[in-house]
Amino acid sequence: MSYRIQTNASFANCRSRSKEPLRLPGFLLTVILLCLAACGKKATEKALFEQLDSTKTNIAFANNLPEFDEKLNILEYLYYYNGGGVSAGDINNDGLADLFFVSNQGKNKLYLNKGGFKFEDISQKAGIEGFADWKTGVTMADVNGDGLLDIYVCAVGNYKGLEGSNELYINNGDLTFTERAADYGLDFTGFATQAAFFDYDKDGDLDMYLLTHAVHTARSYQYVSTRSLKNNEAGDYLFENGSLPPTPSKGGGAKSPLLRKGLGEAGKPFVDVSQKAGIYQASMGYGLGIVVADLNNDGWDDIYVANDFHEDDYYYTNNRNGTFTESVKEYFPHLSRYSMGCDAGDINNDGYLDVMTLDMYPADEKTEKSSMGEDALDIYLYKLEFGYHYQFSRNCLHLNLSGQRFADIAAMTGVAATDWSWSALLADYDNDGNKDLFVSNGIAKRPNDLDYLKYLYTDSVKYAMMNGMKQYDRTAIANMPEGKVHNYLFRGTPSLQFEDKSEAWGLGEADVANGAVYADLDNDGDLDLVTNRINAPAGIYRNNVREAGKADTTAPNFLKIKLQGDKPNTFGVGAKVTLWSGGRQQMQQLMPTRGFLSSVEPVLTFGLGKTNTVDSLAVVWGNQKAEVRRQVPANPTLALRQADARQNPPVPPVAASPR
């Protein structure tokens, strides 16, 4: 700064001593002109995303949490500020994606999409506002196979006086829902985080993986062998669906699902098969994110679980016989230490899905130096001796090496540091054919601030808190630093370098956003963004890449695909679509549960850039039947039906064991 002042003063003195006009050196004049041109361009450049407020959308939801509550606060429950989820899906099959928001302590909200970014709050009449005291994640899925999206909400119960269990809202087809979790065997009570519905055993119906998060207990700080010990409230669950879809009764309602495999009680089709399937159920699991995807391209869906704190992430490879093998050490060289949300997407268009996990490493130097970082060397080595994997406090972008191994390229590609991050969403937001990365960000209070921890562990504060002096709890929370951080949006490139476009694309505002989804809310061919925020209105971000093109006809092209699967998997969950256009390949797998606490619209959107025609397209369904189409024009919404699949491609070979 002082150098610039002196330079400006020199110019001023020069002008005062001479009547001659100031003559700038040619190179300096060029630099100034270039800077002016750049400034002019920046001033006129339109952001990719535009945030819309409630006056435009009618979405007035906010996940409000009091800073201090004697019953529940961040000192009593460390996941107090983890926030709530959001889900996108067409609940009435009118072609418009509707939105469901989870409120941790308040009422859930369901907004019906009326078109043109106008929504109607139908929460009360729909009957989905919720009963549990503390709610977390949400997933839309056709649980009963009737062609309508149902809603499954996770909750925390039996802790600190919290009451309630997970809730399953069955779609009645008239914009109302009936809560039937107990009837389906899905009324779990404990530390539920998120549910993922998918067909793990290839029998045609949707099973369910329930992700949970533990609280710190003495049992969780032991050798990894304790993963084999069951904890009913904090262990993950795999539920097998053993029912036929319900059939309409003469009275107009639906009969209970019919058992076909002899599993469980009549009328409760979902049965816990966790133990025999090889799923860990101990108090060591701190599950915050889940990815279900065919990561080794053998035609069977695998499971990646992102665990917080000292526990390793889990990578369950599907053995194709109803069981899984946890093998994260064999496939992944290291992991994020505090794994939060995660996602899978093909970032290099090689036909294999890559995995993104988020952590809390800040890009800001001041925040980085004032936050807890890596473990001390002795503790790090102790963890290795106890059987834990290599873990580092940063985001990991695990590049899939043909299903045999993964290589972390986050630091190399520029996405390793995004601060206190929650949801990772890999998708093509600018429709250029490359996967971009959205990261929801921020926390209301930073409990890992070093100055704060130094204050917290003074003798007087420790004594007061240990002796139940609530006024000190209130003071301790009030003194905890705020952690607002802007959401990140990185532009993907063919070179695997990600460009930080957060501010340029309209996401530069500091925020506390947790659950997040993408969906084409206005059916214009680009993906809009929605976030569930703490103590602030929901974030609704309209994507303008297609709006801009309506005027100048330069908008990049797209192809949207809606899948119509055979009953009971009516939305074709698990199907893969691969297309070839413009000299490159793109592949996506339909798995709505992704990111953090949330589920996206069950529609696949491909960016095509300037390409007008897709050379060829192939869809492979869960039963491995396939359909191929050629010369598909750009910019329509293409419906693909499983009933039209005739070809039976050879089953891909089993992925080779890692070397």
mmCIF file with all atom_site columns, N, CA, C and O in Angstrom, residues 536-560:
data_model
loop_
_atom_site.group_PDB
_atom_site.id
_atom_site.type_symbol
_atom_site.label_atom_id
_atom_site.label_alt_id
_atom_site.label_comp_id
_atom_site.label_asym_id
_atom_site.label_entity_id
_atom_site.label_seq_id
_atom_site.pdbx_PDB_ins_code
_atom_site.Cartn_x
_atom_site.Cartn_y
_atom_site.Cartn_z
_atom_site.occupancy
_atom_site.B_iso_or_equiv
_atom_site.pdbx_formal_charge
_atom_site.auth_seq_id
_atom_site.auth_comp_id
_atom_site.auth_asym_id
_atom_site.auth_atom_id
_atom_site.pdbx_PDB_model_num
ATOM 1   N N  . ALA A 1 536 ? -31.805 -18.529 8.158   1.00 0.00 ? 536 ALA A N  1
ATOM 2   C CA . ALA A 1 536 ? -31.905 -17.705 6.956   1.00 0.00 ? 536 ALA A CA 1
ATOM 3   C C  . ALA A 1 536 ? -32.863 -18.391 5.985   1.00 0.00 ? 536 ALA A C  1
ATOM 4   O O  . ALA A 1 536 ? -33.024 -19.614 6.024   1.00 0.00 ? 536 ALA A O  1
ATOM 5   N N  . PRO A 1 537 ? -33.514 -17.617 5.114   1.00 0.00 ? 537 PRO A N  1
ATOM 6   C CA . PRO A 1 537 ? -34.412 -18.237 4.136   1.00 0.00 ? 537 PRO A CA 1
ATOM 7   C C  . PRO A 1 537 ? -33.681 -19.227 3.238   1.00 0.00 ? 537 PRO A C  1
ATOM 8   O O  . PRO A 1 537 ? -32.488 -19.089 2.981   1.00 0.00 ? 537 PRO A O  1
ATOM 9   N N  . ALA A 1 538 ? -34.405 -20.222 2.781   1.00 0.00 ? 538 ALA A N  1
ATOM 10  C CA . ALA A 1 538 ? -33.832 -21.204 1.863   1.00 0.00 ? 538 ALA A CA 1
ATOM 11  C C  . ALA A 1 538 ? -33.225 -20.511 0.655   1.00 0.00 ? 538 ALA A C  1
ATOM 12  O O  . ALA A 1 538 ? -33.743 -19.507 0.160   1.00 0.00 ? 538 ALA A O  1
ATOM 13  N N  . GLY A 1 539 ? -32.088 -21.035 0.185   1.00 0.00 ? 539 GLY A N  1
ATOM 14  C CA . GLY A 1 539 ? -31.435 -20.462 -0.986  1.00 0.00 ? 539 GLY A CA 1
ATOM 15  C C  . GLY A 1 539 ? -32.002 -21.049 -2.268  1.00 0.00 ? 539 GLY A C  1
ATOM 16  O O  . GLY A 1 539 ? -31.895 -22.254 -2.496  1.00 0.00 ? 539 GLY A O  1
ATOM 17  N N  . ILE A 1 540 ? -32.600 -20.226 -3.096  1.00 0.00 ? 540 ILE A N  1
ATOM 18  C CA . ILE A 1 540 ? -33.133 -20.637 -4.398  1.00 0.00 ? 540 ILE A CA 1
ATOM 19  C C  . ILE A 1 540 ? -32.338 -19.907 -5.468  1.00 0.00 ? 540 ILE A C  1
ATOM 20  O O  . ILE A 1 540 ? -32.430 -18.678 -5.597  1.00 0.00 ? 540 ILE A O  1
ATOM 21  N N  . TYR A 1 541 ? -31.557 -20.639 -6.246  1.00 0.00 ? 541 TYR A N  1
ATOM 22  C CA . TYR A 1 541 ? -30.654 -20.039 -7.224  1.00 0.00 ? 541 TYR A CA 1
ATOM 23  C C  . TYR A 1 541 ? -31.059 -20.470 -8.630  1.00 0.00 ? 541 TYR A C  1
ATOM 24  O O  . TYR A 1 541 ? -30.936 -21.643 -9.001  1.00 0.00 ? 541 TYR A O  1
ATOM 25  N N  . ARG A 1 542 ? -31.532 -19.517 -9.417  1.00 0.00 ? 542 ARG A N  1
ATOM 26  C CA . ARG A 1 542 ? -31.906 -19.798 -10.798 1.00 0.00 ? 542 ARG A CA 1
ATOM 27  C C  . ARG A 1 542 ? -30.672 -19.787 -11.690 1.00 0.00 ? 542 ARG A C  1
ATOM 28  O O  . ARG A 1 542 ? -29.865 -18.862 -11.660 1.00 0.00 ? 542 ARG A O  1
ATOM 29  N N  . ASN A 1 543 ? -30.536 -20.836 -12.463 1.00 0.00 ? 543 ASN A N  1
ATOM 30  C CA . ASN A 1 543 ? -29.446 -20.937 -13.424 1.00 0.00 ? 543 ASN A CA 1
ATOM 31  C C  . ASN A 1 543 ? -29.828 -20.183 -14.694 1.00 0.00 ? 543 ASN A C  1
ATOM 32  O O  . ASN A 1 543 ? -30.861 -20.462 -15.307 1.00 0.00 ? 543 ASN A O  1
ATOM 33  N N  . ASN A 1 544 ? -28.990 -19.241 -15.083 1.00 0.00 ? 544 ASN A N  1
ATOM 34  C CA . ASN A 1 544 ? -29.297 -18.377 -16.228 1.00 0.00 ? 544 ASN A CA 1
ATOM 35  C C  . ASN A 1 544 ? -28.583 -18.763 -17.511 1.00 0.00 ? 544 ASN A C  1
ATOM 36  O O  . ASN A 1 544 ? -28.633 -18.003 -18.487 1.00 0.00 ? 544 ASN A O  1
ATOM 37  N N  . VAL A 1 545 ? -27.928 -19.927 -17.552 1.00 0.00 ? 545 VAL A N  1
ATOM 38  C CA . VAL A 1 545 ? -27.190 -20.273 -18.755 1.00 0.00 ? 545 VAL A CA 1
ATOM 39  C C  . VAL A 1 545 ? -28.123 -20.449 -19.946 1.00 0.00 ? 545 VAL A C  1
ATOM 40  O O  . VAL A 1 545 ? -27.774 -20.115 -21.082 1.00 0.00 ? 545 VAL A O  1
ATOM 41  N N  . ARG A 1 546 ? -29.333 -20.927 -19.703 1.00 0.00 ? 546 ARG A N  1
ATOM 42  C CA . ARG A 1 546 ? -30.300 -21.065 -20.782 1.00 0.00 ? 546 ARG A CA 1
ATOM 43  C C  . ARG A 1 546 ? -31.128 -19.811 -20.964 1.00 0.00 ? 546 ARG A C  1
ATOM 44  O O  . ARG A 1 546 ? -31.499 -19.473 -22.079 1.00 0.00 ? 546 ARG A O  1
ATOM 45  N N  . GLU A 1 547 ? -31.416 -19.076 -19.888 1.00 0.00 ? 547 GLU A N  1
ATOM 46  C CA . GLU A 1 547 ? -32.147 -17.820 -20.009 1.00 0.00 ? 547 GLU A CA 1
ATOM 47  C C  . GLU A 1 547 ? -31.393 -16.836 -20.883 1.00 0.00 ? 547 GLU A C  1
ATOM 48  O O  . GLU A 1 547 ? -31.956 -16.172 -21.740 1.00 0.00 ? 547 GLU A O  1
ATOM 49  N N  . ALA A 1 548 ? -30.065 -16.763 -20.675 1.00 0.00 ? 548 ALA A N  1
ATOM 50  C CA . ALA A 1 548 ? -29.251 -15.868 -21.494 1.00 0.00 ? 548 ALA A CA 1
ATOM 51  C C  . ALA A 1 548 ? -29.293 -16.265 -22.952 1.00 0.00 ? 548 ALA A C  1
ATOM 52  O O  . ALA A 1 548 ? -29.313 -15.428 -23.846 1.00 0.00 ? 548 ALA A O  1
ATOM 53  N N  . GLY A 1 549 ? -29.318 -17.543 -23.201 1.00 0.00 ? 549 GLY A N  1
ATOM 54  C CA . GLY A 1 549 ? -29.317 -18.019 -24.573 1.00 0.00 ? 549 GLY A CA 1
ATOM 55  C C  . GLY A 1 549 ? -30.605 -17.781 -25.326 1.00 0.00 ? 549 GLY A C  1
ATOM 56  O O  . GLY A 1 549 ? -30.624 -17.786 -26.554 1.00 0.00 ? 549 GLY A O  1
ATOM 57  N N  . LYS A 1 550 ? -31.706 -17.575 -24.593 1.00 0.00 ? 550 LYS A N  1
ATOM 58  C CA . LYS A 1 550 ? -32.970 -17.326 -25.271 1.00 0.00 ? 550 LYS A CA 1
ATOM 59  C C  . LYS A 1 550 ? -32.915 -16.043 -26.082 1.00 0.00 ? 550 LYS A C  1
ATOM 60  O O  . LYS A 1 550 ? -33.591 -15.903 -27.085 1.00 0.00 ? 550 LYS A O  1
ATOM 61  N N  . ALA A 1 551 ? -32.083 -15.107 -25.626 1.00 0.00 ? 551 ALA A N  1
ATOM 62  C CA . ALA A 1 551 ? -32.003 -13.832 -26.321 1.00 0.00 ? 551 ALA A CA 1
ATOM 63  C C  . ALA A 1 551 ? -30.971 -13.826 -27.434 1.00 0.00 ? 551 ALA A C  1
ATOM 64  O O  . ALA A 1 551 ? -31.194 -13.263 -28.505 1.00 0.00 ? 551 ALA A O  1
ATOM 65  N N  . ASP A 1 552 ? -29.828 -14.489 -27.201 1.00 0.00 ? 552 ASP A N  1
ATOM 66  C CA . ASP A 1 552 ? -28.765 -14.413 -28.192 1.00 0.00 ? 552 ASP A CA 1
ATOM 67  C C  . ASP A 1 552 ? -28.511 -15.720 -28.934 1.00 0.00 ? 552 ASP A C  1
ATOM 68  O O  . ASP A 1 552 ? -27.576 -15.805 -29.739 1.00 0.00 ? 552 ASP A O  1
ATOM 69  N N  . THR A 1 553 ? -29.308 -16.740 -28.653 1.00 0.00 ? 553 THR A N  1
ATOM 70  C CA . THR A 1 553 ? -29.245 -18.055 -29.334 1.00 0.00 ? 553 THR A CA 1
ATOM 71  C C  . THR A 1 553 ? -27.888 -18.722 -29.213 1.00 0.00 ? 553 THR A C  1
ATOM 72  O O  . THR A 1 553 ? -27.530 -19.567 -30.026 1.00 0.00 ? 553 THR A O  1
ATOM 73  N N  . THR A 1 554 ? -27.115 -18.341 -28.215 1.00 0.00 ? 554 THR A N  1
ATOM 74  C CA . THR A 1 554 ? -25.810 -18.969 -28.016 1.00 0.00 ? 554 THR A CA 1
ATOM 75  C C  . THR A 1 554 ? -25.792 -19.909 -26.830 1.00 0.00 ? 554 THR A C  1
ATOM 76  O O  . THR A 1 554 ? -24.722 -20.371 -26.432 1.00 0.00 ? 554 THR A O  1
ATOM 77  N N  . ALA A 1 555 ? -26.915 -20.183 -26.241 1.00 0.00 ? 555 ALA A N  1
ATOM 78  C CA . ALA A 1 555 ? -26.957 -21.036 -25.059 1.00 0.00 ? 555 ALA A CA 1
ATOM 79  C C  . ALA A 1 555 ? -26.475 -22.437 -25.384 1.00 0.00 ? 555 ALA A C  1
ATOM 80  O O  . ALA A 1 555 ? -26.807 -22.999 -26.432 1.00 0.00 ? 555 ALA A O  1
ATOM 81  N N  . PRO A 1 556 ? -25.707 -23.025 -24.501 1.00 0.00 ? 556 PRO A N  1
ATOM 82  C CA . PRO A 1 556 ? -25.259 -24.398 -24.737 1.00 0.00 ? 556 PRO A CA 1
ATOM 83  C C  . PRO A 1 556 ? -26.443 -25.361 -24.722 1.00 0.00 ? 556 PRO A C  1
ATOM 84  O O  . PRO A 1 556 ? -27.431 -25.146 -24.018 1.00 0.00 ? 556 PRO A O  1
ATOM 85  N N  . ASN A 1 557 ? -26.323 -26.415 -25.484 1.00 0.00 ? 557 ASN A N  1
ATOM 86  C CA . ASN A 1 557 ? -27.394 -27.386 -25.615 1.00 0.00 ? 557 ASN A CA 1
ATOM 87  C C  . ASN A 1 557 ? -27.380 -28.394 -24.473 1.00 0.00 ? 557 ASN A C  1
ATOM 88  O O  . ASN A 1 557 ? -26.427 -28.474 -23.690 1.00 0.00 ? 557 ASN A O  1
ATOM 89  N N  . PHE A 1 558 ? -28.433 -29.206 -24.412 1.00 0.00 ? 558 PHE A N  1
ATOM 90  C CA . PHE A 1 558 ? -28.581 -30.161 -23.326 1.00 0.00 ? 558 PHE A CA 1
ATOM 91  C C  . PHE A 1 558 ? -29.409 -31.344 -23.797 1.00 0.00 ? 558 PHE A C  1
ATOM 92  O O  . PHE A 1 558 ? -30.024 -31.327 -24.864 1.00 0.00 ? 558 PHE A O  1
ATOM 93  N N  . LEU A 1 559 ? -29.447 -32.375 -22.976 1.00 0.00 ? 559 LEU A N  1
ATOM 94  C CA . LEU A 1 559 ? -30.363 -33.491 -23.162 1.00 0.00 ? 559 LEU A CA 1
ATOM 95  C C  . LEU A 1 559 ? -30.814 -33.951 -21.784 1.00 0.00 ? 559 LEU A C  1
ATOM 96  O O  . LEU A 1 559 ? -29.992 -34.313 -20.943 1.00 0.00 ? 559 LEU A O  1
ATOM 97  N N  . LYS A 1 560 ? -32.121 -33.895 -21.538 1.00 0.00 ? 560 LYS A N  1
ATOM 98  C CA . LYS A 1 560 ? -32.696 -34.374 -20.294 1.00 0.00 ? 560 LYS A CA 1
ATOM 99  C C  . LYS A 1 560 ? -33.310 -35.745 -20.527 1.00 0.00 ? 560 LYS A C  1
ATOM 100 O O  . LYS A 1 560 ? -33.950 -35.987 -21.546 1.00 0.00 ? 560 LYS A O  1
#
